[in-house]
mmCIF file of N, CA and C and ligand atoms in Angstrom:
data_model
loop_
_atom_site.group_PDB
_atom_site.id
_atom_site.type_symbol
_atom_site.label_atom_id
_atom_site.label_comp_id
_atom_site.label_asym_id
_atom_site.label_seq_id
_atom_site.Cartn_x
_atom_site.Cartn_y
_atom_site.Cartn_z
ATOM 1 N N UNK N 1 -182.576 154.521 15.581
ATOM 2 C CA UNK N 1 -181.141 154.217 15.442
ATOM 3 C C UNK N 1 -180.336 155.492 15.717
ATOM 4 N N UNK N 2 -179.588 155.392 16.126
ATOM 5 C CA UNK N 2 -177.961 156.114 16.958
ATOM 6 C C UNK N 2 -177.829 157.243 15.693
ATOM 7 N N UNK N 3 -177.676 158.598 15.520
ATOM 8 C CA UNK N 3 -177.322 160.149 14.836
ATOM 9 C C UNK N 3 -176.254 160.403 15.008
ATOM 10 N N UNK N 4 -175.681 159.422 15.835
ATOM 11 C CA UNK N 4 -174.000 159.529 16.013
ATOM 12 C C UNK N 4 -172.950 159.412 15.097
ATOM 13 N N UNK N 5 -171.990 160.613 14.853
ATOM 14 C CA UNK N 5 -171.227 159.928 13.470
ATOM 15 C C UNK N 5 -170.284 158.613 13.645
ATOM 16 N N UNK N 6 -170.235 157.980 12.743
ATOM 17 C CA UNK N 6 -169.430 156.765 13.373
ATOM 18 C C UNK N 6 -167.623 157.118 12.864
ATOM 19 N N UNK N 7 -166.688 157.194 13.994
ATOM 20 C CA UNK N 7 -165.191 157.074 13.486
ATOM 21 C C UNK N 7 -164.608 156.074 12.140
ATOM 22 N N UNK N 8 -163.695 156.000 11.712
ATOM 23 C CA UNK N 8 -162.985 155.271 10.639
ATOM 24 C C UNK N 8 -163.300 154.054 11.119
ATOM 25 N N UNK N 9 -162.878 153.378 12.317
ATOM 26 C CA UNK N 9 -162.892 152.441 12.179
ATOM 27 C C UNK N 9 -164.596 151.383 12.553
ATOM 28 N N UNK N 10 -165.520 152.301 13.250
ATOM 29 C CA UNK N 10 -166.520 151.868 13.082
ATOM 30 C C UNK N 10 -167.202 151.782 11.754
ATOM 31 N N UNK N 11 -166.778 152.625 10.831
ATOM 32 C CA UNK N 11 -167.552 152.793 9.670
ATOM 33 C C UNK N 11 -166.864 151.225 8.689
ATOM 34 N N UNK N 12 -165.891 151.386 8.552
ATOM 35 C CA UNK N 12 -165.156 150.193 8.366
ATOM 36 C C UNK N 12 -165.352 148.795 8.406
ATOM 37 N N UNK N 13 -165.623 149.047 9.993
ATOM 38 C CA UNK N 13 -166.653 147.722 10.524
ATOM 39 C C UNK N 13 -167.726 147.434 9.473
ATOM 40 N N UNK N 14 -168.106 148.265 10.008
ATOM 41 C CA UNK N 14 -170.158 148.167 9.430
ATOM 42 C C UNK N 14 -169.905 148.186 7.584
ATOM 43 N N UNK N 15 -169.392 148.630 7.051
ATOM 44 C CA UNK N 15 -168.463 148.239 5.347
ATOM 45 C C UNK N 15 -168.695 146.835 5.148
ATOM 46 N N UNK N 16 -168.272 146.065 6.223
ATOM 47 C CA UNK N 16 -167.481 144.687 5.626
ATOM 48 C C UNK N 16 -168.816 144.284 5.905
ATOM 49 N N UNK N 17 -169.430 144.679 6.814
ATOM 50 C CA UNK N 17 -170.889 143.298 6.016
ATOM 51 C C UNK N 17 -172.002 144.315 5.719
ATOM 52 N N UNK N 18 -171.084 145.284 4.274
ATOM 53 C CA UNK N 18 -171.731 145.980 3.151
ATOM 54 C C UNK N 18 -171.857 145.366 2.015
ATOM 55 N N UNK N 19 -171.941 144.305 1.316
ATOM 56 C CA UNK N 19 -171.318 144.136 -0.389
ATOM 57 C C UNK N 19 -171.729 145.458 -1.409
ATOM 58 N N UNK N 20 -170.064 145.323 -1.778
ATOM 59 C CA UNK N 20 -170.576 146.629 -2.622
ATOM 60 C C UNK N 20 -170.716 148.042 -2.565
ATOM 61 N N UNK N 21 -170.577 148.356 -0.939
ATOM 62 C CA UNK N 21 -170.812 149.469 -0.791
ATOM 63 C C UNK N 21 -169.313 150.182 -0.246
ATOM 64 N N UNK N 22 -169.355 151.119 -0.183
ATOM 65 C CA UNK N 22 -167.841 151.897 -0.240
ATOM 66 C C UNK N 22 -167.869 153.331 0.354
ATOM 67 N N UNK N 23 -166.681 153.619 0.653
ATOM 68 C CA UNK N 23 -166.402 155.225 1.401
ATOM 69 C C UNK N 23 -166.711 155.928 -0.486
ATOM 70 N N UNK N 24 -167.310 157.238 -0.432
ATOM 71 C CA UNK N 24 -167.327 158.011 -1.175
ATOM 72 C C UNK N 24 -165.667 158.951 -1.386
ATOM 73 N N UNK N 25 -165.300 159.263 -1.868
ATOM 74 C CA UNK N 25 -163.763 159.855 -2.090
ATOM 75 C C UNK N 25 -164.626 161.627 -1.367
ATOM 76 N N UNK N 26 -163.868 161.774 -0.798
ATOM 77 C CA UNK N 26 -163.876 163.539 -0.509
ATOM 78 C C UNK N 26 -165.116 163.656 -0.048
ATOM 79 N N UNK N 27 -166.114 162.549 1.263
ATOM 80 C CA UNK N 27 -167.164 162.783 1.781
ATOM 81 C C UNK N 27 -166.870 162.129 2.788
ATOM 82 N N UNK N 28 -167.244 162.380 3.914
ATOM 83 C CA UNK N 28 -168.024 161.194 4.756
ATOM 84 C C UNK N 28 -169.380 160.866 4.485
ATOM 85 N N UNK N 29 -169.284 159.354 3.922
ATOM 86 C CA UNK N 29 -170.394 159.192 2.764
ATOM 87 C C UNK N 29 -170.510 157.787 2.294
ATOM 88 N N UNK N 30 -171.055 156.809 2.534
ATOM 89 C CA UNK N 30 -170.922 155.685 1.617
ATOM 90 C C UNK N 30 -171.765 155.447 0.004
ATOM 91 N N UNK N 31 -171.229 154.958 -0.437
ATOM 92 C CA UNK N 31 -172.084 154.182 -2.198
ATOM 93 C C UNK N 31 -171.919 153.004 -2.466
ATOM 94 N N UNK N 32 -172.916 153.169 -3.242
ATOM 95 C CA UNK N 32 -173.253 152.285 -3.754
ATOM 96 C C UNK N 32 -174.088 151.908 -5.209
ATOM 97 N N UNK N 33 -173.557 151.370 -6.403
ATOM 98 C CA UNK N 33 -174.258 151.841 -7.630
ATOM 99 C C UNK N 33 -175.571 150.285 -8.193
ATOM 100 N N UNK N 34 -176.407 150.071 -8.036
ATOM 101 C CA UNK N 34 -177.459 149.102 -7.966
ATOM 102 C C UNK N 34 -177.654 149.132 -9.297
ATOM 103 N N UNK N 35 -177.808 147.893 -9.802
ATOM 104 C CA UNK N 35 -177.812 147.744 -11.510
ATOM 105 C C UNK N 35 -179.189 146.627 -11.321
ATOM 106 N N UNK N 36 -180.412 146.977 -12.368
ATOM 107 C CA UNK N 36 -181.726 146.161 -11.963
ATOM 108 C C UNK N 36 -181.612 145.454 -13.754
ATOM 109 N N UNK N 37 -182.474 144.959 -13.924
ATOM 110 C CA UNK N 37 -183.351 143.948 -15.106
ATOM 111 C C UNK N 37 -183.447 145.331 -16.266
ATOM 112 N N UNK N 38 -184.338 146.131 -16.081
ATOM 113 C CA UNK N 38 -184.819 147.423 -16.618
ATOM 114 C C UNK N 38 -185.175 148.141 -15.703
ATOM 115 N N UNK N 39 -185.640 149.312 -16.492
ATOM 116 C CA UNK N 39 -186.293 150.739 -15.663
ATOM 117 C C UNK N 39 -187.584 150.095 -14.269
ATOM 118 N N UNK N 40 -188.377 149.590 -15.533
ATOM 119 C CA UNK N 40 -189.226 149.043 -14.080
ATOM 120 C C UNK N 40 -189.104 148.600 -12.632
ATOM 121 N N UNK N 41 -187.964 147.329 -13.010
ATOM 122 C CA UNK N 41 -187.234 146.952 -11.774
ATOM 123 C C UNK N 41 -186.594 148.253 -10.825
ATOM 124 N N UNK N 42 -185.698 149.426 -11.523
ATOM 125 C CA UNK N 42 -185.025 149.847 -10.547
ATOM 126 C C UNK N 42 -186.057 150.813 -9.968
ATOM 127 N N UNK N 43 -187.038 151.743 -10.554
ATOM 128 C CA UNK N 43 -188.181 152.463 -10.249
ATOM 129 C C UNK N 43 -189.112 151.456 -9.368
ATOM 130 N N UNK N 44 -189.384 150.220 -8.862
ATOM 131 C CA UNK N 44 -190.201 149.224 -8.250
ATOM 132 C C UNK N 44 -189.167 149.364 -6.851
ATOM 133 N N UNK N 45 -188.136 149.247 -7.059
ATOM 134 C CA UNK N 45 -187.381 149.198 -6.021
ATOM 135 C C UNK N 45 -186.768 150.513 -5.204
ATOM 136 N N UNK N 46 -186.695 151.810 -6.082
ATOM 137 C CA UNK N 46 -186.746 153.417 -5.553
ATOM 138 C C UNK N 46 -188.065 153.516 -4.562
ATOM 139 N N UNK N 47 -188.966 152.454 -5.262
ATOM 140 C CA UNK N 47 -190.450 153.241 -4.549
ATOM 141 C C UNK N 47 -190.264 152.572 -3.240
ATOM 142 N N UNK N 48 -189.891 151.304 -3.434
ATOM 143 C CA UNK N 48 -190.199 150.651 -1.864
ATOM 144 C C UNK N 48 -188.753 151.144 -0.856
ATOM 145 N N UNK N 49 -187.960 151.704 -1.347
ATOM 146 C CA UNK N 49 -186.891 152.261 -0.755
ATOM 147 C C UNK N 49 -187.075 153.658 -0.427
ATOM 148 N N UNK N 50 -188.353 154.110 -0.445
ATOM 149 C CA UNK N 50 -188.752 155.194 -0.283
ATOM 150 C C UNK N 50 -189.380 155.432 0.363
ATOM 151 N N UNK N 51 -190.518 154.423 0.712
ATOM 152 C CA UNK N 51 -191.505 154.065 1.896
ATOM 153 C C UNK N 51 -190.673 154.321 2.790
ATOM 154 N N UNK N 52 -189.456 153.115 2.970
ATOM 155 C CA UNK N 52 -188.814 152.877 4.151
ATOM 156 C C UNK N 52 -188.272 153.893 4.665
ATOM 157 N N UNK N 53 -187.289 155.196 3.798
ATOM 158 C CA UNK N 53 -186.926 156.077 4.029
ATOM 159 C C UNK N 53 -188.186 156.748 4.853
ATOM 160 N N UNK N 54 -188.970 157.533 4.352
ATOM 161 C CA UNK N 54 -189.825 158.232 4.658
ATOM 162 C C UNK N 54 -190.588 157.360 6.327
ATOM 163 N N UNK N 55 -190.499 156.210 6.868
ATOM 164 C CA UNK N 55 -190.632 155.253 8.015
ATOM 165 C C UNK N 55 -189.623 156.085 9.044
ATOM 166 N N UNK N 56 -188.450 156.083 8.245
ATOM 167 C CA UNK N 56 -187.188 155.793 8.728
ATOM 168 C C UNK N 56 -186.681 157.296 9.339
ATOM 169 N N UNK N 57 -187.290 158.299 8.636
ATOM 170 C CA UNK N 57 -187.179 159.482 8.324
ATOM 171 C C UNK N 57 -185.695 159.936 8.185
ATOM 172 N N UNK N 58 -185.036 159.280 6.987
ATOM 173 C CA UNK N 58 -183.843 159.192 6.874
ATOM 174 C C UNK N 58 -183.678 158.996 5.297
ATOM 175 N N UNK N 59 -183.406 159.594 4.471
ATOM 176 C CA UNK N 59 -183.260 159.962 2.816
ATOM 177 C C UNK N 59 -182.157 160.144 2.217
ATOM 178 N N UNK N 60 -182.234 158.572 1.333
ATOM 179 C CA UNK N 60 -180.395 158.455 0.449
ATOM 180 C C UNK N 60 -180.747 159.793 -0.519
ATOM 181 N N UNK N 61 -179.362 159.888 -1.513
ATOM 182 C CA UNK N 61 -179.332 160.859 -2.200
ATOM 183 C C UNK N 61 -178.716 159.936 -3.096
ATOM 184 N N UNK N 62 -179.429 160.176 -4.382
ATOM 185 C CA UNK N 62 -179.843 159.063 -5.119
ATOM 186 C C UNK N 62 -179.828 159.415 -6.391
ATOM 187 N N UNK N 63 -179.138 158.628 -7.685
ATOM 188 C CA UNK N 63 -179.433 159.289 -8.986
ATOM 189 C C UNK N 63 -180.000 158.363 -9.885
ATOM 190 N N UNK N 64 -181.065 158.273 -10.512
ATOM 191 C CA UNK N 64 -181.553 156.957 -11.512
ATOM 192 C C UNK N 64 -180.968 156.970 -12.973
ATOM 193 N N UNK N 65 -180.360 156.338 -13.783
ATOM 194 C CA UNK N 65 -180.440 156.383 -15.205
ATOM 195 C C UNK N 65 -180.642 155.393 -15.729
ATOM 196 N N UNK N 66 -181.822 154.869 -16.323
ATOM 197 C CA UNK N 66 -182.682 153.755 -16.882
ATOM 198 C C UNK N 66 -182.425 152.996 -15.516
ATOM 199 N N UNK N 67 -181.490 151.306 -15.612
ATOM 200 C CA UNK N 67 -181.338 150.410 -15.157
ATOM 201 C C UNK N 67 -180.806 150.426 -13.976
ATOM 202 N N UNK N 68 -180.295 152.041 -13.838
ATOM 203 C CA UNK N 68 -179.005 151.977 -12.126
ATOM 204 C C UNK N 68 -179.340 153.056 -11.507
ATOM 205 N N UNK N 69 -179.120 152.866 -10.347
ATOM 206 C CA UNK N 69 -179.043 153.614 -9.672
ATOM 207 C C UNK N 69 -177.538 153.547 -8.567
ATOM 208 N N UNK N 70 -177.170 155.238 -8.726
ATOM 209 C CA UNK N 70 -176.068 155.701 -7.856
ATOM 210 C C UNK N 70 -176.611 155.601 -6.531
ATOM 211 N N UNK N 71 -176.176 155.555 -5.775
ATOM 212 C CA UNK N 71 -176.515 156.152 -4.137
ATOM 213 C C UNK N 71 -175.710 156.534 -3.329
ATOM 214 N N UNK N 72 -175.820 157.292 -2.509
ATOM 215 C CA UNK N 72 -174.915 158.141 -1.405
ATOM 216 C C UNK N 72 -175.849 158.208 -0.429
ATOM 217 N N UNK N 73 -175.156 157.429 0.962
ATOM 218 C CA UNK N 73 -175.961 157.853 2.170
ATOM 219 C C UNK N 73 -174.806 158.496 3.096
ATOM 220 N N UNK N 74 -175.363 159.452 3.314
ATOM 221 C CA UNK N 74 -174.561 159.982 4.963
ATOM 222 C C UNK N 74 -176.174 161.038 5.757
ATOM 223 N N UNK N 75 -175.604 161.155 6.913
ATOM 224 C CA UNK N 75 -176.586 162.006 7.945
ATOM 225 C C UNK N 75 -176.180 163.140 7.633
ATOM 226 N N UNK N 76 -177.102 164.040 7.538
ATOM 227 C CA UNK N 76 -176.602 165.771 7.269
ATOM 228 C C UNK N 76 -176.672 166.412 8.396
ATOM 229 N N UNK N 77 -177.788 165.535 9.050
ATOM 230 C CA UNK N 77 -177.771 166.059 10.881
ATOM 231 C C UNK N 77 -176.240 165.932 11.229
ATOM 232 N N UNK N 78 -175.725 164.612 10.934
ATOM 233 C CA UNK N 78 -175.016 164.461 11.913
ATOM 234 C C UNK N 78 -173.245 164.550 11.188
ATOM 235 N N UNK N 79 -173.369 165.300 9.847
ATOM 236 C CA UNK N 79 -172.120 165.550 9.083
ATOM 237 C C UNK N 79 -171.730 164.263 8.665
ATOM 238 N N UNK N 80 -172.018 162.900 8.470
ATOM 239 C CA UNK N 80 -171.602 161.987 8.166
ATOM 240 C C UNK N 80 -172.104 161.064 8.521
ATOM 241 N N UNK N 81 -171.552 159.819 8.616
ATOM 242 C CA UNK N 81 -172.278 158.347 8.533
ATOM 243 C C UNK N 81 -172.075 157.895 9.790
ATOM 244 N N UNK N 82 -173.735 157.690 9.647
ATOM 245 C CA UNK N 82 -174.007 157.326 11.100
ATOM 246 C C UNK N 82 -175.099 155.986 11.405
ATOM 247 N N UNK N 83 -175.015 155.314 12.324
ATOM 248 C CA UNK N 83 -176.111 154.214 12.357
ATOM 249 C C UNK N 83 -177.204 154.404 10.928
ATOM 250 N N UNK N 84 -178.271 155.345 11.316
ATOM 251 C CA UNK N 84 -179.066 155.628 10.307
ATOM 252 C C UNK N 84 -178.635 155.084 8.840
ATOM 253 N N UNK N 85 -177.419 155.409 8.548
ATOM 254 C CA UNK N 85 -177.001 154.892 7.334
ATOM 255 C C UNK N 85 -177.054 153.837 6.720
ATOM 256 N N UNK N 86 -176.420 152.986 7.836
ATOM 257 C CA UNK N 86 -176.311 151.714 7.790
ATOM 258 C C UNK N 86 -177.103 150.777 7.911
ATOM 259 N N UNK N 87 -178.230 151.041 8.571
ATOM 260 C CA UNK N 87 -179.701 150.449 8.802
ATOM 261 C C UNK N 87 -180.230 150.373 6.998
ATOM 262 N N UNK N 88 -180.663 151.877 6.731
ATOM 263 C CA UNK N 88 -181.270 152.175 5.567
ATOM 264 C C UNK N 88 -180.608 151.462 4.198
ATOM 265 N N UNK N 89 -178.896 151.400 4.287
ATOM 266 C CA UNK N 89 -177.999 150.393 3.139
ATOM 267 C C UNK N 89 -178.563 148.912 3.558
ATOM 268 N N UNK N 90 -178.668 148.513 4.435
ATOM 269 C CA UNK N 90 -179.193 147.220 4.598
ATOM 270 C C UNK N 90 -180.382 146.763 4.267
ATOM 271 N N UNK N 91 -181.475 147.798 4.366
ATOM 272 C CA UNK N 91 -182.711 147.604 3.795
ATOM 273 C C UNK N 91 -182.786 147.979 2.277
ATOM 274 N N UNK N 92 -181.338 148.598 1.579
ATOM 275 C CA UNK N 92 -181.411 148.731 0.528
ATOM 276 C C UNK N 92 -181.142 147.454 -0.535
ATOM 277 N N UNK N 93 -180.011 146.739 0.594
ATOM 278 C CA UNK N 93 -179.484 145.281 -0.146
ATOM 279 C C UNK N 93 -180.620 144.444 -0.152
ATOM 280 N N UNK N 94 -181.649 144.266 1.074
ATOM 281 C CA UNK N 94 -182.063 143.224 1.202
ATOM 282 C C UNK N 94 -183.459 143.421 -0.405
ATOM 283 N N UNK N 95 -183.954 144.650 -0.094
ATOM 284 C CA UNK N 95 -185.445 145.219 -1.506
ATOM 285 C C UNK N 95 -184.715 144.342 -2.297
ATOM 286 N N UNK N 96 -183.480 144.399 -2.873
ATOM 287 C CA UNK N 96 -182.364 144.370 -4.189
ATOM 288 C C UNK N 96 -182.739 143.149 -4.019
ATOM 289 N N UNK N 97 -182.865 142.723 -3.536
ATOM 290 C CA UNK N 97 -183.063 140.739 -3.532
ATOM 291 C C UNK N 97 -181.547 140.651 -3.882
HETATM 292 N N1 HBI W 1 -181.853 162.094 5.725
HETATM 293 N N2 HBI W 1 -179.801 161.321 4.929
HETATM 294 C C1 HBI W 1 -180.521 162.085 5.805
HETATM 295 N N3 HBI W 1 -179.858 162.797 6.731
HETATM 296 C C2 HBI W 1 -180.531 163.558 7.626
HETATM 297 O O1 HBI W 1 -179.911 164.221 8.467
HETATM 298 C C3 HBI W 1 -181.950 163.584 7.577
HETATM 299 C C4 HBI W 1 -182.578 162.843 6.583
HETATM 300 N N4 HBI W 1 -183.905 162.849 6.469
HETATM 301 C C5 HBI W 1 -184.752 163.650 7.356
HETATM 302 C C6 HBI W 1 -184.013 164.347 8.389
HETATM 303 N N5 HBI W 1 -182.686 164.321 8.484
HETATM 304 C C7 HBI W 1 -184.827 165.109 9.400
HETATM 305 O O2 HBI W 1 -184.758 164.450 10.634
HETATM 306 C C8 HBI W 1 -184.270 166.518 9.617
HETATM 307 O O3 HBI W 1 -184.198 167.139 8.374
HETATM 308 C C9 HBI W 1 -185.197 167.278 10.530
#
């Protein structure tokens, strides 16, 4: 997938068939905060979101506390959000069931 940063209004685009997910304030950056069952659930779902990353060779930045998890994806290659991003948020919604 494309390392290209995407402009306002491509990013925008690719947003609306985000649920949930959002511009970060003072980044080029999207989030997203994932709320599971318990710890198990959201740690079951870090791991398989981790595989993919590591596939993908492309790594959210990510914070766990028990049941949630924060997330922030942008490209560091590429200063901001880029295809890559948006691929990897999509494979993040779909794990999420
Ligand atoms: N993950 N989010 C993110 N952004 C990157 O630029 C990135 C990455 N994972 C691995 C990676 N880049 C490597 O391609 C470079 O560090 C070499």
């Amino acid at each position: 997938m494309d390392a290209t940063r995407l402009d306002e209004l491509q990013r925008a685009e690719a947003l609306a068939g985000l649920p949930g997910w959002a511009p970060v304030p003072g980044r080029d950056a999207i989030g997203k905060v994932f709320r599971f069952a318990d710890f198990n659930a959201a740690f079951g779902w870090m791991s398989r979101v981790a595989l993919m990353a590591e596939r993908l060779d492309h790594h959210p930045e990510w914070r766990n506390v028990y049941n949630r998890v924060e997330v922030v994806l942008t490209t560091h290659d590429a200063g901001g959000v880029t295809g890559r991003d948006i691929v990897l948020a999509r494979f993040m919604d779909a794990a999420a069931g």
